XYZ file of C-alpha atoms in Angstrom:
614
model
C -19.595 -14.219 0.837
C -19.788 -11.140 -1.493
C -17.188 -10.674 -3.834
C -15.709 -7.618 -6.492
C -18.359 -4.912 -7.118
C -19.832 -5.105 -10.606
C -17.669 -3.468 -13.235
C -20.859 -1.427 -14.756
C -21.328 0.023 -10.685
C -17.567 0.932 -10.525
C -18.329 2.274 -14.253
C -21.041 4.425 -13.085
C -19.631 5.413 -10.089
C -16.417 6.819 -11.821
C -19.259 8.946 -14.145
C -21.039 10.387 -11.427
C -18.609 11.745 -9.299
C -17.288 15.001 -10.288
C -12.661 14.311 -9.799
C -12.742 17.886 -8.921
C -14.968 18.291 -6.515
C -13.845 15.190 -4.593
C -10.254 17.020 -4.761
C -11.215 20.243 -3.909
C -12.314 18.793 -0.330
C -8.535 18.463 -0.092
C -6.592 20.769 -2.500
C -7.585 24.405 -3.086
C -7.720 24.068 -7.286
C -7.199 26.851 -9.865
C -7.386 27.245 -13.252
C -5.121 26.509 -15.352
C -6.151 26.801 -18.968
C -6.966 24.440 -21.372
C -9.723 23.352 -19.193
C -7.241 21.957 -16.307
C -6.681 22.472 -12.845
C -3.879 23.023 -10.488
C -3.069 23.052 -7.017
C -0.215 22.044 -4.392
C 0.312 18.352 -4.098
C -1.743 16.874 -1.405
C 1.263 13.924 -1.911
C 4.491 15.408 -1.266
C 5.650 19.319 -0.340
C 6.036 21.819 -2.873
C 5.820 25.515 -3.372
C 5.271 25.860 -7.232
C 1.999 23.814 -8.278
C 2.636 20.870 -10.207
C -0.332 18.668 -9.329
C -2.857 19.121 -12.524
C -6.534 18.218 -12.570
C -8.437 17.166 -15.889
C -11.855 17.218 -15.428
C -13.254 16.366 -18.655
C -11.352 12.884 -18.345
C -12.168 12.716 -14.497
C -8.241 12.408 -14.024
C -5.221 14.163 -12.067
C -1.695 13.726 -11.788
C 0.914 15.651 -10.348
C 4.243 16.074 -12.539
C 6.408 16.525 -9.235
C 5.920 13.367 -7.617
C 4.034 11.260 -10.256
C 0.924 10.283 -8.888
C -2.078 10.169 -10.810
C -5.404 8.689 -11.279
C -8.789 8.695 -10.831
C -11.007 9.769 -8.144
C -11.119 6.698 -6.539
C -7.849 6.979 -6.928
C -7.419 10.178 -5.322
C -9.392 8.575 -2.041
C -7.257 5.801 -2.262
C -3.576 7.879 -2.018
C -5.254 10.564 0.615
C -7.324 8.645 2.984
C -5.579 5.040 2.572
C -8.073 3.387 1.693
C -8.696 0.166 -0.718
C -10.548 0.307 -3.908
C -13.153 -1.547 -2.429
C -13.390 1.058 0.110
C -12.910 3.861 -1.699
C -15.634 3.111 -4.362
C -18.188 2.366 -1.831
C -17.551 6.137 -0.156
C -18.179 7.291 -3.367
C -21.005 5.493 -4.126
C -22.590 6.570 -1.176
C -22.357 10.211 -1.907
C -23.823 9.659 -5.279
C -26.401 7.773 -4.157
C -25.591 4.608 -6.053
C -26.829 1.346 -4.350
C -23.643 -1.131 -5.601
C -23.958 -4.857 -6.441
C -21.630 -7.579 -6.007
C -20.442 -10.473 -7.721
C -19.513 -13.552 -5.813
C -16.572 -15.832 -7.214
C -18.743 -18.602 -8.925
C -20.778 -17.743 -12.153
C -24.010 -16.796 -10.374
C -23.794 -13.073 -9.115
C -25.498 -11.970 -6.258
C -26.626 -8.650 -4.300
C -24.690 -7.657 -1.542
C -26.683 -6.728 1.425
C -24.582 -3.579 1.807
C -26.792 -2.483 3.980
C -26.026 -4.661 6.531
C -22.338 -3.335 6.952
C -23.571 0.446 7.434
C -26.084 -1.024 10.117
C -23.372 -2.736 11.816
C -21.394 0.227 11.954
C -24.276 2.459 12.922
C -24.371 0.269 15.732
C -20.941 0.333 16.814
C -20.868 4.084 16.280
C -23.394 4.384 18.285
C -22.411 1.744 21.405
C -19.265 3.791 21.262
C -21.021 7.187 21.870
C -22.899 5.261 24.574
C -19.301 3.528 26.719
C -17.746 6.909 26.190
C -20.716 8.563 28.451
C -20.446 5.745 30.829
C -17.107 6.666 31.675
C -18.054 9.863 33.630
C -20.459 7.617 35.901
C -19.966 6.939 39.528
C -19.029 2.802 38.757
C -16.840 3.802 36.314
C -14.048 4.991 38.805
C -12.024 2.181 38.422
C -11.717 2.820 34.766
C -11.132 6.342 35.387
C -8.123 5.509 37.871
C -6.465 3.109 35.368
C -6.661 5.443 32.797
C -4.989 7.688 35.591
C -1.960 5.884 36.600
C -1.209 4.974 33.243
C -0.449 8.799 32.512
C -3.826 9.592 30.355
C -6.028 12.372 31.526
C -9.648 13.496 30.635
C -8.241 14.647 27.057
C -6.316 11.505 26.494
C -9.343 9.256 27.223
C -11.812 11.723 25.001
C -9.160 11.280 22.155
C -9.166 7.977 21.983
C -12.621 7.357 22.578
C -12.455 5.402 26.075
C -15.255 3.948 27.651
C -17.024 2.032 29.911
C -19.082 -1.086 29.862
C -21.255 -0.673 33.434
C -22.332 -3.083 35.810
C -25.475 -4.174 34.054
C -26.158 -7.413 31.926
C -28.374 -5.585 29.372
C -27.892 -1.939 29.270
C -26.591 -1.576 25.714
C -28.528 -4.007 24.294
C -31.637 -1.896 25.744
C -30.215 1.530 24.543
C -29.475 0.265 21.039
C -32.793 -1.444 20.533
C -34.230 1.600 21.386
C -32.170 3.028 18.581
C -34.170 1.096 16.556
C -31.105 -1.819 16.259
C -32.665 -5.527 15.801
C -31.654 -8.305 18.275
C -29.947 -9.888 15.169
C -27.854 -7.214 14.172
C -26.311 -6.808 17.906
C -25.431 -10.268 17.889
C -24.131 -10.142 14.332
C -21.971 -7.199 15.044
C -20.845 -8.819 18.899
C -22.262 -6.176 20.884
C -24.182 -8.672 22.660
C -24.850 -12.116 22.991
C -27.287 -14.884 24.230
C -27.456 -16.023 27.776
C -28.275 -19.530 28.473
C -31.868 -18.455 29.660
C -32.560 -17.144 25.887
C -32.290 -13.937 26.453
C -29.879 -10.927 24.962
C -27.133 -10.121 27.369
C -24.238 -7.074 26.716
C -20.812 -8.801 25.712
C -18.877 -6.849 27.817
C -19.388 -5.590 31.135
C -17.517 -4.073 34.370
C -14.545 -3.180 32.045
C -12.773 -0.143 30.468
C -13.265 -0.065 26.098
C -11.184 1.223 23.810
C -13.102 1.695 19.827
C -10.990 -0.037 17.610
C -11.689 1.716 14.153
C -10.883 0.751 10.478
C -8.353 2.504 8.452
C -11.500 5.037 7.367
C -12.296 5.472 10.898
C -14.944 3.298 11.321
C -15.618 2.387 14.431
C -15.609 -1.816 13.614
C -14.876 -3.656 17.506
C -14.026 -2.704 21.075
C -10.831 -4.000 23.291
C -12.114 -4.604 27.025
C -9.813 -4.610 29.812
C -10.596 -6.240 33.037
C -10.486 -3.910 36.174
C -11.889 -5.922 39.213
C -10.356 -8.582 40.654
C -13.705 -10.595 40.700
C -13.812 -10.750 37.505
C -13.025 -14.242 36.335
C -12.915 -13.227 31.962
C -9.640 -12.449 30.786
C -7.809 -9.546 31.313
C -8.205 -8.550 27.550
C -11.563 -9.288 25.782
C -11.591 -7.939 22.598
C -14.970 -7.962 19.808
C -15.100 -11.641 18.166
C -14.681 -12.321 14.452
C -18.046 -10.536 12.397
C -18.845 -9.399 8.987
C -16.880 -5.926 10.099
C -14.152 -7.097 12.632
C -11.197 -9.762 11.333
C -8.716 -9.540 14.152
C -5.882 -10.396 11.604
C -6.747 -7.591 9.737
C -6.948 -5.171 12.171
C -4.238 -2.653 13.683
C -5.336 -0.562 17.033
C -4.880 3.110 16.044
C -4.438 3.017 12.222
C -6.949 5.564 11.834
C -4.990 7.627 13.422
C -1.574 6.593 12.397
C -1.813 6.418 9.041
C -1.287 9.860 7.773
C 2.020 10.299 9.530
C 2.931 6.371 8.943
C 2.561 7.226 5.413
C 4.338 10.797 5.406
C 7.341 9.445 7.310
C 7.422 5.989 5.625
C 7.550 4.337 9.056
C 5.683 2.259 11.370
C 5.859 1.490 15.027
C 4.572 -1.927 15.905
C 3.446 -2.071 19.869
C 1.517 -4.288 22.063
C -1.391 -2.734 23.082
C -4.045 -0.158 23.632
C -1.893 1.969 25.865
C 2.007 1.919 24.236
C 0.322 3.205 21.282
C -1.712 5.937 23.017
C 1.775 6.636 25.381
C 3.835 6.483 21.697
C 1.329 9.154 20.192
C 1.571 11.465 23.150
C 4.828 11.234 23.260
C 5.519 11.993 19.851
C 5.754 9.391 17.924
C 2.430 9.481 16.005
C 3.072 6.451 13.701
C 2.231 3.700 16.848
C -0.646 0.897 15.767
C -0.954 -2.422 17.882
C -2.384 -5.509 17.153
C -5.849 -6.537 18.554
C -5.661 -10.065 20.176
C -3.472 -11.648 17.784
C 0.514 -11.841 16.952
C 1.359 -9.551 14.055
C 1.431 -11.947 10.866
C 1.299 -11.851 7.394
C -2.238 -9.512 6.944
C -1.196 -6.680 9.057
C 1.948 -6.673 6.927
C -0.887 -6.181 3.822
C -2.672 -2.833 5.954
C 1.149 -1.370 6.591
C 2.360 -1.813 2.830
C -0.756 -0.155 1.678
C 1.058 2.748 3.646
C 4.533 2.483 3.152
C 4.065 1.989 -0.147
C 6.625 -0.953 0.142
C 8.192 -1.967 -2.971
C 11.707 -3.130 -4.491
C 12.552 0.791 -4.833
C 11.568 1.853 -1.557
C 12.876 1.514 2.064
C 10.444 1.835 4.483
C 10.696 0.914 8.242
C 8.995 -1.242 10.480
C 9.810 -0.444 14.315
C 8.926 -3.357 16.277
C 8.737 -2.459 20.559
C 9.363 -6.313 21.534
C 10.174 -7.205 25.177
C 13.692 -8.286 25.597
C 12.984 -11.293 27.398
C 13.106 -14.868 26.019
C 9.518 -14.497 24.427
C 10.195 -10.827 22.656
C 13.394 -12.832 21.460
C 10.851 -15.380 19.973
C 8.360 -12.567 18.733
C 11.523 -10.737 16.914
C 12.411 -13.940 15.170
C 9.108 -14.735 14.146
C 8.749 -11.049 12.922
C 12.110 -11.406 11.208
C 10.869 -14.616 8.772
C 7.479 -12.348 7.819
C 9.565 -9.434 7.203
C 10.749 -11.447 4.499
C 7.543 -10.937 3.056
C 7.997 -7.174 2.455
C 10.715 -4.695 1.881
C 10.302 -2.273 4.736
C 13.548 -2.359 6.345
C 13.099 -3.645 10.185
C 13.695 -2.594 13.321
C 13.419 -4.019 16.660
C 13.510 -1.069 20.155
C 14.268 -2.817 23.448
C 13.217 -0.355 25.951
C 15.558 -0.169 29.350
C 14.605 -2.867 32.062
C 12.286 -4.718 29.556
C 9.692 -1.350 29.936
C 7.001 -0.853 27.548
C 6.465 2.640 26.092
C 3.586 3.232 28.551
C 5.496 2.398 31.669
C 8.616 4.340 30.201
C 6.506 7.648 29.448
C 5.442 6.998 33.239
C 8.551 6.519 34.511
C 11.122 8.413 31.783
C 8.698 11.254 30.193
C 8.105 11.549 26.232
C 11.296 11.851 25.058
C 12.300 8.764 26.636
C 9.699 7.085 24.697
C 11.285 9.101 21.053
C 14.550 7.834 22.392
C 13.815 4.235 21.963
C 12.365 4.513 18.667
C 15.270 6.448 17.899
C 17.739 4.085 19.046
C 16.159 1.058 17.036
C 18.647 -1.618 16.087
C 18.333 -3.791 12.542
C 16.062 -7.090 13.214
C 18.605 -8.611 11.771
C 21.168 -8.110 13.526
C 18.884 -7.940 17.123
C 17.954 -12.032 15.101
C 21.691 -12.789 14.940
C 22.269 -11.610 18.048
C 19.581 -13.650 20.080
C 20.631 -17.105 18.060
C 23.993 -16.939 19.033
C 23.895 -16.410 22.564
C 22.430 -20.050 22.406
C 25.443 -21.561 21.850
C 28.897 -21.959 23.161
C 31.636 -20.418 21.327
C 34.033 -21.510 23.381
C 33.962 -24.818 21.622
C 34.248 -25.700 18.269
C 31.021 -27.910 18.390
C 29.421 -25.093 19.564
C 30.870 -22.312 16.543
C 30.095 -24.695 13.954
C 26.284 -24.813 15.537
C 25.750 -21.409 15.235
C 26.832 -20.702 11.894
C 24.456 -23.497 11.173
C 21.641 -21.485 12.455
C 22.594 -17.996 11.756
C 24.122 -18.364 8.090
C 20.238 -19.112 6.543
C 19.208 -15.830 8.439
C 21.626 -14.122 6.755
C 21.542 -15.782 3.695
C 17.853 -14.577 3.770
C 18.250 -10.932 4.175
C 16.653 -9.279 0.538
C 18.996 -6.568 0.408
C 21.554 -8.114 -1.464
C 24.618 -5.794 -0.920
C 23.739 -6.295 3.001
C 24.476 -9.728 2.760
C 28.660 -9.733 2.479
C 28.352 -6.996 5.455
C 26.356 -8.890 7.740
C 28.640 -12.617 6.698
C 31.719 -10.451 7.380
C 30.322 -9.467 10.940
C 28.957 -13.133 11.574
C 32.609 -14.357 10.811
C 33.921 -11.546 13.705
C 31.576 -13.062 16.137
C 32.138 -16.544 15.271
C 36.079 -16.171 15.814
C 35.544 -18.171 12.271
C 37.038 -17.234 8.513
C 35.577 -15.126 6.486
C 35.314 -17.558 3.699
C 33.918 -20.612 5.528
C 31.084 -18.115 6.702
C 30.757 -16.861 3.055
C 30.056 -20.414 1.857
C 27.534 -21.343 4.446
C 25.251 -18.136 3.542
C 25.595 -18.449 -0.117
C 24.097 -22.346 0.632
C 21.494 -20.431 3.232
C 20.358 -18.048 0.334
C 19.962 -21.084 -2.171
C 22.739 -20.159 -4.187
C 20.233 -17.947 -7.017
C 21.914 -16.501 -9.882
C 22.421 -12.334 -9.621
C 19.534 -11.214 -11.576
C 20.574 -9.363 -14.898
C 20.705 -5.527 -15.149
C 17.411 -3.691 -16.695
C 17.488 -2.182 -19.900
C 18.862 1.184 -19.756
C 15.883 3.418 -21.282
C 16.841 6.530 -23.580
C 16.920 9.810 -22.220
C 13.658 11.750 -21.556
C 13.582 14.255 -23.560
C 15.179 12.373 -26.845
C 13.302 12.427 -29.592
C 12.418 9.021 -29.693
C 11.337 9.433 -25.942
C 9.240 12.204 -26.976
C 7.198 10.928 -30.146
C 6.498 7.749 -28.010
C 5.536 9.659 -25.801
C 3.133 11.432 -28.266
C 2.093 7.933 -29.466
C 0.878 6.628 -25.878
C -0.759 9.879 -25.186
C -3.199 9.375 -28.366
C -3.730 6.000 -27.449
C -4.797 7.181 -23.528
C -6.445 10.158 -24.439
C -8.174 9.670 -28.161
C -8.204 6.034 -28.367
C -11.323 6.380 -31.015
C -9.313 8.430 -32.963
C -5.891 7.104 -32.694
C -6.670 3.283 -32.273
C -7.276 1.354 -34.623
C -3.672 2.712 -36.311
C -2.420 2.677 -32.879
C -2.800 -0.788 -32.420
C -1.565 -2.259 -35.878
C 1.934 -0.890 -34.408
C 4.054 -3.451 -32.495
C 6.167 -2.955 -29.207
C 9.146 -3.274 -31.492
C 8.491 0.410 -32.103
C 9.580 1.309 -28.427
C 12.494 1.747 -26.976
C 11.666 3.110 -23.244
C 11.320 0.395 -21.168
C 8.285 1.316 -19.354
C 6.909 2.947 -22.615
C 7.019 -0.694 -23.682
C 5.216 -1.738 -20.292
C 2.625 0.404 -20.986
C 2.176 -0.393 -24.941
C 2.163 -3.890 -23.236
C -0.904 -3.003 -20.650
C -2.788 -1.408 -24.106
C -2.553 -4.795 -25.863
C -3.483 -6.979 -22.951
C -6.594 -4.959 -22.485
C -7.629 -5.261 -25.927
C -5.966 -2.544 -28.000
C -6.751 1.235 -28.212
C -9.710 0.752 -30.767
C -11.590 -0.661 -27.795
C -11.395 1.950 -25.205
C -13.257 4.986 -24.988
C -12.069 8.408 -23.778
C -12.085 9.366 -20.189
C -11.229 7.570 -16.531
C -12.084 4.346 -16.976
C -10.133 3.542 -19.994
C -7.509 4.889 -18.401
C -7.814 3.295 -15.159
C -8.608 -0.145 -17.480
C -4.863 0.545 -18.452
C -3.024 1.518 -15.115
C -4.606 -1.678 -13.632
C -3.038 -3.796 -16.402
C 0.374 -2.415 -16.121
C 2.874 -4.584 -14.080
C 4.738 -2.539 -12.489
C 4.507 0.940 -10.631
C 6.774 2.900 -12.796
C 4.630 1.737 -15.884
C 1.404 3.141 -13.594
C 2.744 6.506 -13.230
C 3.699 7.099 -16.777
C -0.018 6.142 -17.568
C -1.606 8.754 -14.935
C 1.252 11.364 -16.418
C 0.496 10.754 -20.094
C -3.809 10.958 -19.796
C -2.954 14.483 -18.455
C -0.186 15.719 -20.338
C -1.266 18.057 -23.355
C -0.456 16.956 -26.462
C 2.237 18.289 -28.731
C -0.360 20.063 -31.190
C -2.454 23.683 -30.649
C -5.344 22.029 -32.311
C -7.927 19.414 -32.204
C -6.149 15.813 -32.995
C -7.316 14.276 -36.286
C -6.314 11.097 -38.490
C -3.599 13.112 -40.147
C -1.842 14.085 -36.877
C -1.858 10.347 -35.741
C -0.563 9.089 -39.114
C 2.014 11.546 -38.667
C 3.058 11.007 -35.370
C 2.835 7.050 -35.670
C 5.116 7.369 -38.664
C 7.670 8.913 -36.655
C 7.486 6.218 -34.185
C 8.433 3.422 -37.143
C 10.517 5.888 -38.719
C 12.628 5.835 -35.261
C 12.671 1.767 -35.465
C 13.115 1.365 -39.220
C 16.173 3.776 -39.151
C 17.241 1.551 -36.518
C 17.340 -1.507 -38.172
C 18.983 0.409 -41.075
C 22.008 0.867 -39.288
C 21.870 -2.802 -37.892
C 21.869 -3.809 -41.252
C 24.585 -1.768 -42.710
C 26.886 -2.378 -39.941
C 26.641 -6.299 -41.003
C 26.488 -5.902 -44.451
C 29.943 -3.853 -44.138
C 31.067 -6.810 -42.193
C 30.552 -9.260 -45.050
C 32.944 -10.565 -47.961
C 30.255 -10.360 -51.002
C 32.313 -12.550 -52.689
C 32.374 -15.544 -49.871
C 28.986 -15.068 -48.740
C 26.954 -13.790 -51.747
C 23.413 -15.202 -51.115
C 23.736 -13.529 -47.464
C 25.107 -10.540 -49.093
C 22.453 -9.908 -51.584
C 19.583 -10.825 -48.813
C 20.801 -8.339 -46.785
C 21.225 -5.769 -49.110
C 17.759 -6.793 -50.823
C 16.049 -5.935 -47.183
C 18.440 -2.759 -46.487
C 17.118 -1.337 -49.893
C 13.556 -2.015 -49.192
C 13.985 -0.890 -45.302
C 15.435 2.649 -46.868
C 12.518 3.190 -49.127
C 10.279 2.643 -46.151
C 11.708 4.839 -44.268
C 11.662 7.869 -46.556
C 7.965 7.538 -47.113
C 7.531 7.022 -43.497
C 9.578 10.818 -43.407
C 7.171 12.099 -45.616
C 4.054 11.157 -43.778
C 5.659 12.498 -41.113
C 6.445 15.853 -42.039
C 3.259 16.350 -44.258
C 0.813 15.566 -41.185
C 2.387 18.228 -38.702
């Protein structure tokens, strides 16, 4: 199997492609001297343009909201894709055939195009159900679709079909596409009969496309319609090079704008809620495809939500309330564990689904329940109890046995005494005894000590190491090799230090060269997002000086980063040396002073190459 592209493809692909042309497909750019751009953030809403475009270092970032990068990037943020993804779209437009590496020494070629054959193909078998579904057999489909609430629009939206009563009509329309016999196997379109020959995979049933996160179409969902039909009632596309069932959400493609403008997602349970959810209003409905919801599709929604630590997403899941939904939310509650989206669980009235309540309720029925969502948590709590008898003591003691690990398990910390305090209420048991028994479920960790408090902004420490990164980012020729001789001791901002960090681990400034992919060599070493940001800010931020940098300017500007650290431990030093008898302690006390006296005259030469470079 095919692994990471080749670094010199992703190299040349960053070269060839033009950051402001791919942007200007989604931002209307302006100049903005100095040889930038600006436009409104595609990202978040604003009025005033903050969202700058450098084209000579094939860069943007936008100073509102902080995101920044390159163009691969940009297609990463705006269409949601991965980098894989996105550098293979780009690729394509330049006309750049990309090779792949597989995870052993020996590298290999990727037959890449085998994947844009396959979804040719699909493309293509889609175009072909979709016309089937105006055909005289396919009135069955047409009156599901029907009493399900989904017109002629609905079905065109969503690309419905219609696999027809035939054993090889697809197979014969594609290979007169020009389609091999291979590659309709290989993608599951068809399949081989016991006589030998090619046979359609599906057949007598209504399709739904299922399509990537790009669009793609990548596998169909068949439902069965006739009662003679002896398959299951869902047959869905199996496993291929393009379709991974674990992998794959039902109506991402469309979702995933408004998942990731509203930070929330609406998990249903099949081809219909999510079409009745959409049409209803709530735009941000996927489903799974043949599978239960696990730890992968968790992987395509935090791409979205862009789940982390800092931010509070939601996950809406539309379980039945019935002794297997109970099960489902449980098992939904230990992955959620997994991520930080906060999650929800909507139990629609009389166990309905959100297609049979747009049916029977209308839309806003179907907003109402998503609206009315309850914690999993406590919907978790909840279901566990009601196994047990609290009307004994057997029974209370039980419970707490089985709810206080839930609990103890919730990642919001400061949740935890809330939900332990409303445990105890339903228990009928003290607050304490409940206290004790989550603090055992949550394994008893130690709090985790408060992060360094950075200095402000626009301090002048804050800005001349800001000055300091920005050479590194931006000239790293020119600014590196003194750069680098500097330690992280020099730093006080904690992700300035994250990012001085990322420069080291890659090597050190005198090894970069100016323009994307030294700075994207960076932002992929930095460890966390905050450090990421300040990266894409700093490669487009001007620097403090009307002309050209040269070595002066650096020497300058890197001697007012020391001078900032010496004059630091100056006063370190002559806070302890006030602090000590010279008489008792006289070795100490002459050490001391020795280094204070040497640390002063450092630090007024380090003044002087400061001022005398600017």
């Amino acid at each position: 199997m095919a692994g990471r592209i080749k670094d010199e493809d992703i190299a040349l692909v960053r070269e060839r492609t033009a950051i402001a042309d791919v942007i200007s497909e989604h931002v209307t750019l302006k100049s903005a001297g100095g040889g930038n751009l600006k436009g409104l953030c595609p990202f978040h809403d604003e009025k005033t343009p903050s969202f700058t475009v450098s084209p000579s270092r094939n860069v943007y970032f936008c100073h509102g909201c902080g995101q920044g990068g390159d163009a691969i990037k940009f297609l990463m943020d705006t269409d949601h894709l991965t980098f894989v993804e996105a550098v293979e779209r780009l690729a394509g437009k330049a006309g750049i055939q990309l090779r792949y590496a597989e995870a052993g020494p020996a590298p290999v070629r990727q037959q890449q195009g085998q994947k844009q054959r396959l979804i040719a193909a699909h493309q293509a078998a889609a175009e072909f159900y979709a016309e089937q579904l105006g055909s005289a057999g396919a009135r069955p489909a047409r009156e599901f679709l029907a009493q399900r609430g989904f017109d002629k629009s609905a079905a065109e939206r969503y690309g419905c079909g219609f696999a027809p009563d035939a054993w090889e009509q697809l197979t014969r329309h594609l290979r007169g596409r020009g389609f091999t016999s291979q590659e309709l196997v290989t993608a599951g379109l068809a399949r081989e009969a016991r006589s030998g020959s090619l046979i359609d995979r599906f057949r007598r049933r209504l399709l739904w496309p299922i399509r990537d996160i790009s669009g793609d179409v990548i596998g169909f969902g068949a439902r069965k319609l006739l009662e003679d039909d002896d398959g299951p009632k869902y047959l869905n596309t199996p496993e291929t090079p393009l379709y991974k069932k674990s992998h794959v959400l039902y109506g991402i493609d469309q979702a995933k704008r408004e998942i990731a403008r509203q930070g929330r997602a609406v998990i249903v349970e099949g081809y219909t809620d999510v079409m009745a959810c959409h049409l209803a209003g709530v735009p941000t409905a996927v489903a799974t495809c043949g599978t239960a919801f696990g730890t992968d599709h968790i992987g395509v929604l935090r791409r979205l939500l862009m789940d982390t630590d800092a931010f509070a997403g939601e996950i809406i899941f539309t379980f039945d309330g019935d002794a297997a939904g109970q099960k489902a939310a449980l098992r939904a509650f230990e992955d959620d564990q997994r991520f930080v989206a906060q999650t929800y669980i909507a139990v629609g009235p009389e166990n309905m689904d959100p297609c049979e309540l747009r049916l029977a309720r209308g839309d806003t029925a179907v907003r109402d329940l998503v609206a009315r969502r309850e914690p999993l948590i406590a919907f978790a709590l909840r279901s566990v109890i009601g196994r047990f008898d609290l009307d004994t003591a057997e029974g209370r003691v039980a419970a707490l046995r089985a709810t206080a690990p839930l609990v103890g398990k919730i990642k919001d910390r400061a949740l935890r005494p809330e939900y332990a305090r409303k445990l105890a209420g339903d228990l009928g048991m003290e607050i304490e005894t409940v206290q004790r028994a989550v603090h055992a479920g949550s394994g008893g960790g130690a709090v985790a000590p408060a992060p360094r408090t950075p200095v402000a902004a626009d301090s002048p420490q804050s800005m001349v190491e800001r000055e300091a990164l920005k050479l590194a980012l931006q000239q790293p020729v020119l600014a590196g090799p003194m750069f680098d001789t500097l330690g992280v001791e020099n730093y006080r901002d904690p992700v300035h230090i994250a990012v001085r960090d990322a420069i080291a681990e890659v090597g050190g400034a005198a090894t970069g060269a100016s323009g994307a992919v030294w700075i994207e060599k960076v932002r992929d070493a930095c460890a966390d997002l905050a450090a990421k940001a300040r990266v894409g800010e700093l490669a487009v931020e001007p620097l403090r000086l009307d002309a050209e940098p040269d070595p002066r300017y650096v020497a300058a500007t890197l001697a007012r980063l020391q001078w900032g650290a010496v004059t630091g431990r100056i006063r370190e030093l002559k806070s302890k040396v006030q602090r000590i008898n010279p008489v008792e302690r006289k070795d100490e006390y002459l050490a001391l002073a020795g280094e204070l006296f040497s640390l002063e005259q450092h630090a007024r030469a380090l003044r002087e190459q400061a001022v005398g470079g600017l």
